[in-house]
Structures are given as structure tokens and as C-alpha cells.
């Protein structure tokens, strides 16, 4: 393969500059600022700040509420990731069988994807409305007096359901195209080699889908951790009260509602480290990933 | 090993297209049958119905003495080799070959031994731990063969297994597949659109055209006694010459030249006359003028293309025979003449 080269260093630098500027202004600068302010204690009324070293971090680690939120975040991410992947895979397998119908499925499910997270949250509120919400009524049928925004478990359930509902279309599209890129003859060969459809799925189809599944796993963990902010904000109706929340939401709540900029900065630094770990993990595994061609 | 019989088999696809018209034939135990025909004539459809990958619209399919219409592909005791080999990309060669055995509950030690044997037979031993992506096209083809032979099935099904190989490898594999099938004695159905493969490999050839059987016969019958103009022009390279002629007073004539052979007396009128290019003799005293336009060098033979009475015609001559473009005269070997109905194309 021929490699294109540049005669001078200045052209590539100039071409990269806008992108680098954007990253610097919107990422490195605030990140650096957060890192710095995580070592200070801000005056709640904005009159200066005092250097406190690692105190913001140590007090976080000793904080029971922070630990509870962290545990909930992990549980929430696991549930959202698992259900959005599993349901999407199931739908994709069904759709793949009726390839003709796939187009309709695809369009129908893509609509959901086009909905912004806060809108999804508000739609969720409608689902879970105390007197008219269909899902509220559904839960009531089982004897659960579902009170969104009041009852901890009810809000948590609603958060998971709305977040999963919102994420299924993306996963579905990727799974479906992954399934459709498996050659028909490979599956037919498997039909002759193995009479069990379940066996064929786990031994032939799923391994061939694994690169897609792994990519989606990372995307979904990231989504559950960070991108569900809008959903949570809408479902909570701005009343944290007794409601569950994720770490990202707590950063916002402590920093902008509680005016604890130092503590909030320390939390975001912790989240940045988490993202860093996830990214390194992803690249490590991507490199080792087998390419089937 | 088994006999395969198709009784009134028909295939209509869900979109209403009839890909295979009502068809019946029987394949004998241990026989190598080749299905041949132009693209889209329904060869793969027929094969896939035998494999169980395509539903049979109508008719009865028997493998051995079991009706298998509603039997799962995995339970039909067949093995299939696909055109693109259909290997499992994530499995090693060893696992690819052993997968079918594993799912049939054979003990691991037995599978390992059988896989080793099959690999040895196909010269794959040193590649057993590679993935398909790390193999050449010819080696992948062998793995696909290995996957079929290792199970020792009652029936081999091949769907154009050699069409992705280069000419040299194709010739070599053709001979190997045939030899392997002979040695194992397994009944085989082989689909191809390459008439050379059909002629060289088959015990019997089935020529298909537009979802219909044109002729079933040994390679020699198909070549020398084609049942229709379709078979005559499809089988054999170069194809049989087909020209318009007349039957008059019990004799066949081309454009009023001398009578060539006695014809069935009742058949007065126009006919299509067929003759293989190698059954034509260039002869200075011949009675049919032939204008040679192109001289094609084939190594062992030479092929002269030209016109007889304004109809395209070709003649095959030995490599040492003198020939040049321009006019010549020729004779036809009377015993090699075949007559066809000009309307239906069927043999008279
Ligand atoms: N799923 C399908 N639905 C409708 N028509 C089909 C379907 N599959 C094949 N056909 C049609 O049936 C006919 C026979 O197809 P088939 O694949 O058997 O041809 P073939 O003889 O194997 O051709 P080739 O040599 O190109 O492989 C074709 O005209 C094809 O368009
Ligand atoms: Mg075909």
C-alpha cells in the first residue's frame, strides 16, 4: 500500500488544529480545571477557595451516601447493559429470520433511537403516571403500588426500563447487521452438522457475532454510566429526595445544587479515571480481537 | 451408502416462481450423478431440496428406503460441500472437520482419530491447527471435503465445489474428488455448470434446462446421442453444429446438396441437422462447400469456424492437417448425423 506523505510539517498541523483546539477547549481545559478545583474547598458564596489537598477525595470515600450511589450505579449499569443487549439480540434474531420484515422492524425501532434522552424520560413519566400510566397500572395489577419519584424501588425500576427502552434500537441495528453478515451457507453447513438450533446459535452464530457484541458491550456500559443523565433527570422531576441516582447525576447535584464545587470536581475526576480505564480495556481487547475474513 | 429416489418432486418458491418442474429419477447406490445446466436452471434448488435446506413443494424424496421430506438436514445422513466452502471462520481446521461428529455424540478420542485420518487423506495434517482465514483457496476446499468425508455419510452433495479454484487446481481436484468417491463408494450428487466436469466425473449426467430434465444418461450417451438441440449445444466443447436441413424423398439434404443419409420416410419437411465438429472431414472432393473464416489453434487440435450455406459451422481437424482460411469442401460422416425437430428441438 502506498503511503501518502506531506512535504512540510505545517500543513498537517494546520489541518489538525481545529480538532485539537476543540478538544483542548472543551475537554482538557475543563478537565484540568476540575482536577485543580478538586484539591480546593470552595466558599459556597463564591468568595475564594482554600487548598485542602486530598481531603475532598478522602471525605468522599468515607461518605456512606457516595458509596450507596456508587453501588446503585454499578447495579444500574449492569441491569441496563444486560437487558438492552439481551432484548435487542432476541429481537434481532427474530427479525433476521423474516428478512423481508427486517426493514419495517428497523424503521420502527429506529424511531425510538431518534428520541433525545430527556424526551424519553418525559415519555417514561407518561408511562409511569400515577393515575393514568399504563405501566403503573400494570404493576398495580401485581399488587405493587407504583409511585414514581416517591418510592425508591419504583423510581429505580422506571429508570432501568426507560434507559433500556431507549438503547434497544441501537443494539438491534448492530446485532441485525451482524447477523445478516454471517454467510447463509455457513449457517446451512451448521444445519447439516448440528440438529440443535440452540447449539448452532451458541457454537456458530454467537461466536461470529462476538466482535459486534463486544463493541456493543462497551458502548452500552458507557451509555448506562454517562448518557442516561437526561433520563434520570426527567424521571426524578428535580426532586432527588429519596430517589436513586447515578454517579454522574450526583456530580451535577453536588456541584450545581449543593454548590460543593470541590467535592463535585473530585467526583468527576474519579469518573474520568473510570472512563480512562474503560477505554484502555476496550483498546486492549480490540487489538486482540480476531478478525474473521 | 444409499439409493436416492425423487418421485414427482416439484419446487415452487414462495414468490410463486416454479424453479423445478415435476421431476422423477433414481440415483443408484454408489453412483456419481452430475446435475448440469445453465445458470438459473434449478440445479442448486434440486440439490438443496435433497439436502433439506429447501422445502419440497410436492413429491416424495427417499434416501435409502426412508422418506425424508420432513426429516431435518442433520438427520438425513448427508454431507454437503458448498461453493464458497462455508467453513466456520472461528474454528480451527481440526474443529471444522470434527464439528459434525461432535454433535452426533461420538467420543472425543474417536473424533480425534477420524479427523487425523481424514486430514492425512487430504494432505491437511500440517494445517489442522490453523483457522480457515490462514489457508489458501485450495486448502479451504480440502477442509470442506474433509468435513464431508469424515462423517462417512450415505450421500455426498456438492454444489459447484470447484468453481472458485484456478484451472490447474480445478483439474487436479476433479480427479481427486472422483477417486475419493470411488474409494469410499459413497453415492454422490454433484452440481456444476461446467460441462467438462460433468463429462469427466459422472457415471450419469442429468441435463437440466429451465427447471426441467432434458436428458439423463451416461456421458457417452449424452455426448453422442443428445436428446435435444439444447443438450447438443450445451454439452461438448466445441458444441455440436446445428443447421437447418430438409428431408426429401427419404433423404436428408442441406440446401439442395446431395442426399446425406436415409431419413425416416414419414418425416418429410424441415429438420435440424446436428453433427459434432470432429465428425466432419475436410475433403477436396467433398460435396459441401465450406467457407473458413477463422482458424483456432487448440494445441492438440485445430478448429475451423466458418459458414455452410450461410449457417455458422465449425470443423475440428488434427494439429498436423493442412488448413487455411478461404473456401474448402467437406464431407459428413453419415453415421454421426443426428436429426432434431426444428420446432421442439427434440430428437427425431
Ligand atoms: N428463494 C428464491 N425465491 C425465488 N426464486 C428463487 C429463489 N432461489 C432461487 N430462485 C430462482 O430459481 C431458479 C433456480 O435457481 P438455482 O439457484 O437453483 O439455479 P442454479 O441452477 O443453481 O444456477 P447457478 O448455476 O447460477 O447456481 C432461478 O431462476 C432463481 O432465480
Ligand atoms: Mg447454483
XYZ file of C-alpha atoms in Angstrom, chain A residues 42-244:
203
model
C -14.856 26.472 47.582
C -16.655 29.072 49.567
C -20.377 28.441 48.954
C -20.932 32.111 48.178
C -18.097 32.302 45.679
C -15.661 34.259 47.858
C -12.408 32.477 47.123
C -11.253 28.981 47.966
C -8.838 27.185 50.269
C -6.352 24.472 49.350
C -7.280 21.267 51.194
C -5.086 18.672 49.465
C -6.745 15.262 49.080
C -9.427 15.984 51.623
C -12.220 16.111 49.037
C -11.275 12.586 47.964
C -10.898 11.111 51.429
C -14.190 12.537 52.592
C -15.875 11.041 49.509
C -14.525 7.600 50.260
C -15.757 7.849 53.805
C -19.166 9.091 52.704
C -21.918 6.482 53.007
C -24.209 8.249 50.604
C -21.479 8.313 47.944
C -20.911 4.604 48.428
C -24.631 3.932 48.083
C -24.770 5.909 44.865
C -21.706 4.050 43.555
C -23.289 0.687 44.329
C -26.537 1.745 42.683
C -24.630 2.998 39.621
C -22.913 -0.357 39.199
C -26.159 -2.273 39.639
C -27.963 0.112 37.309
C -25.278 -0.185 34.605
C -25.257 -3.950 34.818
C -29.053 -4.151 34.520
C -29.342 -1.601 31.714
C -26.473 -3.139 29.752
C -27.720 -6.683 30.206
C -31.351 -6.062 29.342
C -30.750 -3.703 26.431
C -28.281 -6.169 24.891
C -30.343 -9.279 25.581
C -33.655 -7.890 24.349
C -32.043 -6.342 21.270
C -30.312 -9.627 20.439
C -33.569 -11.516 20.796
C -35.380 -9.062 18.534
C -32.546 -9.134 16.010
C -32.631 -12.932 15.845
C -36.371 -12.882 15.257
C -36.078 -10.125 12.657
C -33.220 -11.917 10.933
C -35.482 -14.923 10.384
C -38.006 -12.826 8.471
C -35.527 -10.859 6.440
C -38.302 -9.210 4.486
C -39.798 -7.754 7.648
C -36.413 -6.511 8.766
C -36.829 -3.195 7.020
C -40.073 -2.393 8.816
C -38.636 -3.553 12.131
C -35.587 -1.461 11.516
C -37.507 1.710 10.780
C -39.947 1.212 13.624
C -37.194 0.642 16.139
C -35.005 3.393 14.753
C -37.693 5.923 15.653
C -37.058 5.305 19.314
C -33.393 5.990 18.754
C -34.200 9.421 17.380
C -35.731 10.473 20.702
C -33.497 12.640 22.909
C -32.857 11.251 26.430
C -34.890 13.909 28.310
C -37.800 13.360 25.928
C -37.507 9.645 26.560
C -37.579 10.485 30.241
C -40.762 12.515 29.876
C -42.362 9.747 27.842
C -41.333 7.499 30.700
C -43.166 9.781 33.094
C -46.278 9.299 30.983
C -45.834 5.533 31.104
C -45.467 5.669 34.831
C -48.019 8.384 35.594
C -49.604 7.817 38.976
C -53.199 7.706 37.766
C -53.102 7.059 34.002
C -49.713 5.452 33.226
C -50.133 2.021 31.583
C -47.054 0.617 33.274
C -48.168 1.902 36.653
C -51.451 0.088 36.157
C -49.566 -2.971 35.043
C -47.516 -3.042 38.235
C -50.612 -2.315 40.288
C -52.186 -5.450 38.854
C -49.464 -7.354 40.677
C -50.210 -5.527 43.875
C -47.287 -3.090 43.686
C -48.394 0.442 44.474
C -46.027 2.044 41.965
C -45.140 5.636 42.984
C -42.659 7.210 40.598
C -40.424 9.821 42.228
C -41.533 8.864 45.710
C -40.739 5.208 46.126
C -37.016 4.352 45.710
C -37.607 0.993 44.014
C -40.295 2.360 41.756
C -38.045 5.157 40.506
C -35.127 2.739 40.059
C -37.316 0.350 38.047
C -38.585 3.161 35.870
C -35.024 4.409 35.276
C -33.893 0.976 34.137
C -36.940 0.437 31.908
C -36.715 3.809 30.175
C -32.939 3.586 29.714
C -33.227 0.067 28.283
C -36.115 1.042 26.041
C -34.099 3.954 24.692
C -30.985 1.862 23.969
C -32.544 -1.219 22.357
C -32.768 0.219 18.802
C -29.043 0.952 18.521
C -28.151 -2.510 19.741
C -30.789 -4.048 17.500
C -29.425 -2.393 14.367
C -25.881 -3.521 15.128
C -26.927 -7.060 16.022
C -29.131 -7.369 12.965
C -26.440 -6.249 10.556
C -24.007 -8.522 12.384
C -26.364 -11.452 11.914
C -27.011 -10.657 8.297
C -23.316 -10.511 7.535
C -22.905 -14.167 8.531
C -22.873 -16.058 5.218
C -26.024 -18.081 4.625
C -24.013 -21.113 3.602
C -22.131 -21.141 6.926
C -25.414 -21.419 8.756
C -26.626 -24.063 6.348
C -23.452 -26.059 6.856
C -24.160 -25.832 10.582
C -27.711 -27.069 9.997
C -26.276 -30.202 8.438
C -23.660 -30.601 11.189
C -25.863 -29.893 14.201
C -29.532 -30.633 14.676
C -29.964 -28.423 17.729
C -30.855 -24.824 16.916
C -29.672 -23.680 20.340
C -26.384 -25.473 19.860
C -25.952 -23.838 16.454
C -26.636 -20.435 17.939
C -24.063 -20.685 20.719
C -21.422 -22.563 18.759
C -21.606 -20.889 15.360
C -23.783 -17.779 15.246
C -22.815 -16.202 18.536
C -19.034 -16.581 18.135
C -19.343 -14.925 14.738
C -21.361 -12.169 16.374
C -18.879 -11.763 19.223
C -16.950 -8.804 17.764
C -20.239 -6.909 17.401
C -21.389 -7.967 20.849
C -18.162 -6.850 22.465
C -18.248 -3.480 20.776
C -21.847 -3.040 21.937
C -20.965 -4.089 25.463
C -18.511 -1.203 25.795
C -20.924 1.233 24.140
C -23.725 0.159 26.480
C -21.667 0.372 29.663
C -20.634 3.879 28.666
C -24.235 4.702 27.872
C -25.574 3.422 31.184
C -22.865 5.202 33.155
C -22.890 8.566 31.445
C -25.554 9.071 28.813
C -28.580 8.286 30.959
C -28.324 11.645 32.691
C -31.302 13.086 30.804
C -33.488 10.082 31.549
C -32.683 10.217 35.245
C -33.164 13.962 35.474
C -36.595 13.747 33.880
C -37.820 10.806 35.946
C -36.645 12.378 39.179
C -38.639 15.531 38.410
C -35.879 17.569 40.025
C -36.692 16.091 43.437
C -33.726 13.976 44.489
C -35.373 13.240 47.829
C -35.361 9.518 48.445
C -34.669 8.706 44.782
C -31.804 6.657 43.411
